[in-house]
PDB file of C-alpha atoms in Angstrom:
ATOM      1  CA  UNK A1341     -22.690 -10.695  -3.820  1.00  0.00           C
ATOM      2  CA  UNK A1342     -22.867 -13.205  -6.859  1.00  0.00           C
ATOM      3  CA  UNK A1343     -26.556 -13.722  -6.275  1.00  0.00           C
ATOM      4  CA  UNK A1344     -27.868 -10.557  -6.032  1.00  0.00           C
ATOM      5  CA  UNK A1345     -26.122  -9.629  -9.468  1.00  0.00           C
ATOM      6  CA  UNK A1346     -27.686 -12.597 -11.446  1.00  0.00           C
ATOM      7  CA  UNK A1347     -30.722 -11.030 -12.739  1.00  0.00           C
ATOM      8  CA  UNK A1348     -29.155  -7.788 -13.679  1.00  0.00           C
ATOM      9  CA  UNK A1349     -28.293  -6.235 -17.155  1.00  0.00           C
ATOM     10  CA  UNK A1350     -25.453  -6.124 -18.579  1.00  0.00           C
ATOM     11  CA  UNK A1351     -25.523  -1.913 -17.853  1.00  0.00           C
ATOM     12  CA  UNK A1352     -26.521  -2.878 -13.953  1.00  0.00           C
ATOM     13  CA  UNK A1353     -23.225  -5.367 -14.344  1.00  0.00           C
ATOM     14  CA  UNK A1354     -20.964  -2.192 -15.417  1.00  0.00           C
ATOM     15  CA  UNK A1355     -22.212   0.280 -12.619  1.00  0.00           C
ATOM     16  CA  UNK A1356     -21.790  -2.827 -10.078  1.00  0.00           C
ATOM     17  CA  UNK A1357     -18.249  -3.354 -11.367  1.00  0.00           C
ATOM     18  CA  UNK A1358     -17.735   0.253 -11.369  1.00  0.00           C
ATOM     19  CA  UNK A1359     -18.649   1.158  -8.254  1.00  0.00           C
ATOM     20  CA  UNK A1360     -16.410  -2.362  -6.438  1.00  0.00           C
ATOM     21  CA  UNK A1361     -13.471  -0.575  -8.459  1.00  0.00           C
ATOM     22  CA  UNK A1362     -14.383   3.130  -7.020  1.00  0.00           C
ATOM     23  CA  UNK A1363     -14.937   1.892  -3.770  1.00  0.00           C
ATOM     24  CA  UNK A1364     -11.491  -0.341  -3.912  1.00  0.00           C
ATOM     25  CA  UNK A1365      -9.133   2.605  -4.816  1.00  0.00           C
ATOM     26  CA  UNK A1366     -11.050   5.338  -2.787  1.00  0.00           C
ATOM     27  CA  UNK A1367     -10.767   2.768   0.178  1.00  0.00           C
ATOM     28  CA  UNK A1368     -14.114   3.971   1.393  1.00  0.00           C
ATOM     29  CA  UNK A1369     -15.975   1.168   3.602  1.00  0.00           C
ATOM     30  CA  UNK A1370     -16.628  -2.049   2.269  1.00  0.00           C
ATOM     31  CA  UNK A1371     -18.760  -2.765   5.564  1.00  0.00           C
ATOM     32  CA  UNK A1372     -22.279  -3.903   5.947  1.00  0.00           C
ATOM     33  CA  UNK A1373     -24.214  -1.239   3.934  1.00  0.00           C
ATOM     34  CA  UNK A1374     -24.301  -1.586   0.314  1.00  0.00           C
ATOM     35  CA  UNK A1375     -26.397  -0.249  -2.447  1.00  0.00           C
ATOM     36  CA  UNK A1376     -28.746  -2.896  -3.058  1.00  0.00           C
ATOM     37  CA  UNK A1377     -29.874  -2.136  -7.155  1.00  0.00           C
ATOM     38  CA  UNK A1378     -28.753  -0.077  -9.750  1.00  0.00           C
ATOM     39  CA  UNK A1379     -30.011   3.605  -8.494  1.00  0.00           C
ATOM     40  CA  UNK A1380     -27.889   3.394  -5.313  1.00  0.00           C
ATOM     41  CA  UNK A1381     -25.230   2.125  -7.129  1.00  0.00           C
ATOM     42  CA  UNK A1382     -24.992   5.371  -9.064  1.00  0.00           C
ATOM     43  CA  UNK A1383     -25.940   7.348  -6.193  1.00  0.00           C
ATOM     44  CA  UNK A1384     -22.890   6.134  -4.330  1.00  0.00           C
ATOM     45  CA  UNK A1385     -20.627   6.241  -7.393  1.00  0.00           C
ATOM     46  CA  UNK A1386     -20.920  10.012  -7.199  1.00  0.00           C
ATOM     47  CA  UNK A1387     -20.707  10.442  -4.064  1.00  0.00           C
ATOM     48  CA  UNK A1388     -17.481   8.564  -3.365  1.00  0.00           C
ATOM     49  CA  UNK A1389     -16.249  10.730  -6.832  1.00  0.00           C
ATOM     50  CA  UNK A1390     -17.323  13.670  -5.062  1.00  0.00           C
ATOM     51  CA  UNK A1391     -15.906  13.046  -1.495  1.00  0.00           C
ATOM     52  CA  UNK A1392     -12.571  12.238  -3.291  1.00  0.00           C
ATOM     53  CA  UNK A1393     -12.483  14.908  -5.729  1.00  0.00           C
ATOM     54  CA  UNK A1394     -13.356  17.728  -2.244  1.00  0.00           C
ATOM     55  CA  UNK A1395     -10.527  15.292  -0.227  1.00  0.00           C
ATOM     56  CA  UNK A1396      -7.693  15.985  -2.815  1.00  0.00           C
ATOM     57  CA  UNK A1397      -9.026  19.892  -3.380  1.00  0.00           C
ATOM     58  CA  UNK A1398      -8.756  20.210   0.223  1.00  0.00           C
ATOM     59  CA  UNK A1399      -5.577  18.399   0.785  1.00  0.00           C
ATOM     60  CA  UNK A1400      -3.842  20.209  -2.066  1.00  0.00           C
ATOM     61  CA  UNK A1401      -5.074  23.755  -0.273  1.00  0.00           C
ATOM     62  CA  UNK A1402      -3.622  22.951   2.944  1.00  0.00           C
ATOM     63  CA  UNK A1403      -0.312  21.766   1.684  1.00  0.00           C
ATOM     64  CA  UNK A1404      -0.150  25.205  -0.330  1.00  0.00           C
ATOM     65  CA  UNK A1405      -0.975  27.312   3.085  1.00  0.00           C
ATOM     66  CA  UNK A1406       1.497  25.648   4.816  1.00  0.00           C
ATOM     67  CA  UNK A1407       4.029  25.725   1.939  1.00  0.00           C
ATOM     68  CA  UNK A1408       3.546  29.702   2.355  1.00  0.00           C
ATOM     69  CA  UNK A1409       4.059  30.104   5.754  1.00  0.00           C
ATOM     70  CA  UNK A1410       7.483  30.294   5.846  1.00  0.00           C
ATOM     71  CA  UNK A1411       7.957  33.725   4.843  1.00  0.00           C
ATOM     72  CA  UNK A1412      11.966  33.597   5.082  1.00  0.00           C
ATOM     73  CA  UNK A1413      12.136  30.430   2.852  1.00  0.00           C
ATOM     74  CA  UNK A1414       9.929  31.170   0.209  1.00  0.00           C
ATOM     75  CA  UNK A1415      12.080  34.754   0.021  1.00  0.00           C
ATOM     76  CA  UNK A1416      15.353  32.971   0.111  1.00  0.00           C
ATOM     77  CA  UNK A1417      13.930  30.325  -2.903  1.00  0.00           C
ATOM     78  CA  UNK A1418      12.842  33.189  -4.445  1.00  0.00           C
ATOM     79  CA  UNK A1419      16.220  35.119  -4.324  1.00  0.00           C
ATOM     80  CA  UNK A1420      17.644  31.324  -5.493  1.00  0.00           C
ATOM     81  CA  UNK A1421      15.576  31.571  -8.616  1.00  0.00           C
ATOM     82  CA  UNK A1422      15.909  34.868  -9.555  1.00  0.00           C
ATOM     83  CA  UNK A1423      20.304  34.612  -9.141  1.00  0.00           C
ATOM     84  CA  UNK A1424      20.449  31.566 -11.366  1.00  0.00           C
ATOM     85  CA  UNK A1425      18.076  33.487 -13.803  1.00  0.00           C
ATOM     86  CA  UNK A1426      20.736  36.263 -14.433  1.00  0.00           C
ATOM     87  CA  UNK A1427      23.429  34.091 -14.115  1.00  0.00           C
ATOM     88  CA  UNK A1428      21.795  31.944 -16.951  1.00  0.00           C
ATOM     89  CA  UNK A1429      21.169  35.318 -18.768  1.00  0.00           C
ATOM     90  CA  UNK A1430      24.883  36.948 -18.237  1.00  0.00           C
ATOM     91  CA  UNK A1431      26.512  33.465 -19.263  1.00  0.00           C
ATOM     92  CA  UNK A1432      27.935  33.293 -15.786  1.00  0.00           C
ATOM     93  CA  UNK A1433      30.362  30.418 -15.542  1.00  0.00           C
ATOM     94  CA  UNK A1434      29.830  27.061 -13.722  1.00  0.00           C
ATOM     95  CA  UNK A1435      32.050  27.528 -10.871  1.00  0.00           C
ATOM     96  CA  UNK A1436      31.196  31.149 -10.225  1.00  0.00           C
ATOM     97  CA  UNK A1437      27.663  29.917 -10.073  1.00  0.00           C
ATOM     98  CA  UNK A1438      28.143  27.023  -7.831  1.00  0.00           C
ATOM     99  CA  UNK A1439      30.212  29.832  -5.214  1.00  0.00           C
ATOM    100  CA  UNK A1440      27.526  32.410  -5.501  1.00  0.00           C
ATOM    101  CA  UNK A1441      24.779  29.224  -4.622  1.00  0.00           C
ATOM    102  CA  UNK A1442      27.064  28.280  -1.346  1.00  0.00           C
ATOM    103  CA  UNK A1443      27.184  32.241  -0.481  1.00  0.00           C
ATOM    104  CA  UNK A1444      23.885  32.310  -0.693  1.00  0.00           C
ATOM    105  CA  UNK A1445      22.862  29.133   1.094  1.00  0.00           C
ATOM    106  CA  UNK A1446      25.513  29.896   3.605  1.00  0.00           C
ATOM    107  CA  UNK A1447      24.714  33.337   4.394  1.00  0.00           C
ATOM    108  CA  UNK A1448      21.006  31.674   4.401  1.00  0.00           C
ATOM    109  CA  UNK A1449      22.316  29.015   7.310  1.00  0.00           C
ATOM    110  CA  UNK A1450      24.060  32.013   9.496  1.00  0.00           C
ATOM    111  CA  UNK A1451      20.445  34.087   9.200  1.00  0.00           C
ATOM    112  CA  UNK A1452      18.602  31.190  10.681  1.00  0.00           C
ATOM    113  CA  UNK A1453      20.854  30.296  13.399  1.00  0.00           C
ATOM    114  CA  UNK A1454      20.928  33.943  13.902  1.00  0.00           C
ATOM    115  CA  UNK A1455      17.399  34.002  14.463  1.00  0.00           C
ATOM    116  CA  UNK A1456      16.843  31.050  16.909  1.00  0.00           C
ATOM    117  CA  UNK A1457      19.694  32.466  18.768  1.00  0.00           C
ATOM    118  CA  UNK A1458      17.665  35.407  19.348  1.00  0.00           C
ATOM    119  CA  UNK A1459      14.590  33.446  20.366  1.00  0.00           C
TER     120      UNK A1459
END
């Protein structure tokens, strides 16, 4: 609060402003316990820059598991790429590209509906 902050330096001030802001966009509690001086202050800075900084790194690791789990699809982008490479290449025109894409998304479509036929 206001009261607690009166006696403090102007570096105390910063830290105290710092760590509202942290706290604010990390949206970790704002409940009953708070760092009562300066020290904790900086304590908890860190540690709510840590905890974020592990959050995102695991939260960016599962999304790229998952986004390899689906073997088929990351062949069939992978096939995508690699035709509109050599079609850049070979100077391939635009409607000849566009029917190759459909083929290939097409054929794609059949594969899968193939496949959940079977299952």
């Amino acid at each position: 609060s206001a009261s607690e902050l009166q006696d403090t330096s102007s570096g105390g001030l910063y830290v105290a402003a710092l760590y509202w802001a942290i706290q604010v966009l990390t949206s970790i509690a704002m409940g009953d316990v708070k760092p009562a001086n300066t020290g904790e202050r900086l304590i908890a800075l860190f540690s709510m820059q840590f905890a974020g900084c592990l959050w995102a790194y695991l939260l960016a690791n599962m999304v790229a598991f998952s986004s390899f789990m689906d073997r088929e699809s990351n062949d069939f982008k992978l096939k995508i790429d690699a035709t509109n490479l050599f079609m850049a290449e070979k100077g391939v025109k635009a409607d000849v590209k566009r029917r190759v894409r459909t083929y290939l998304l097409q054929s794609s479509s059949v594969r899968q509906y193939r496949k959940h036929q079977e299952l």
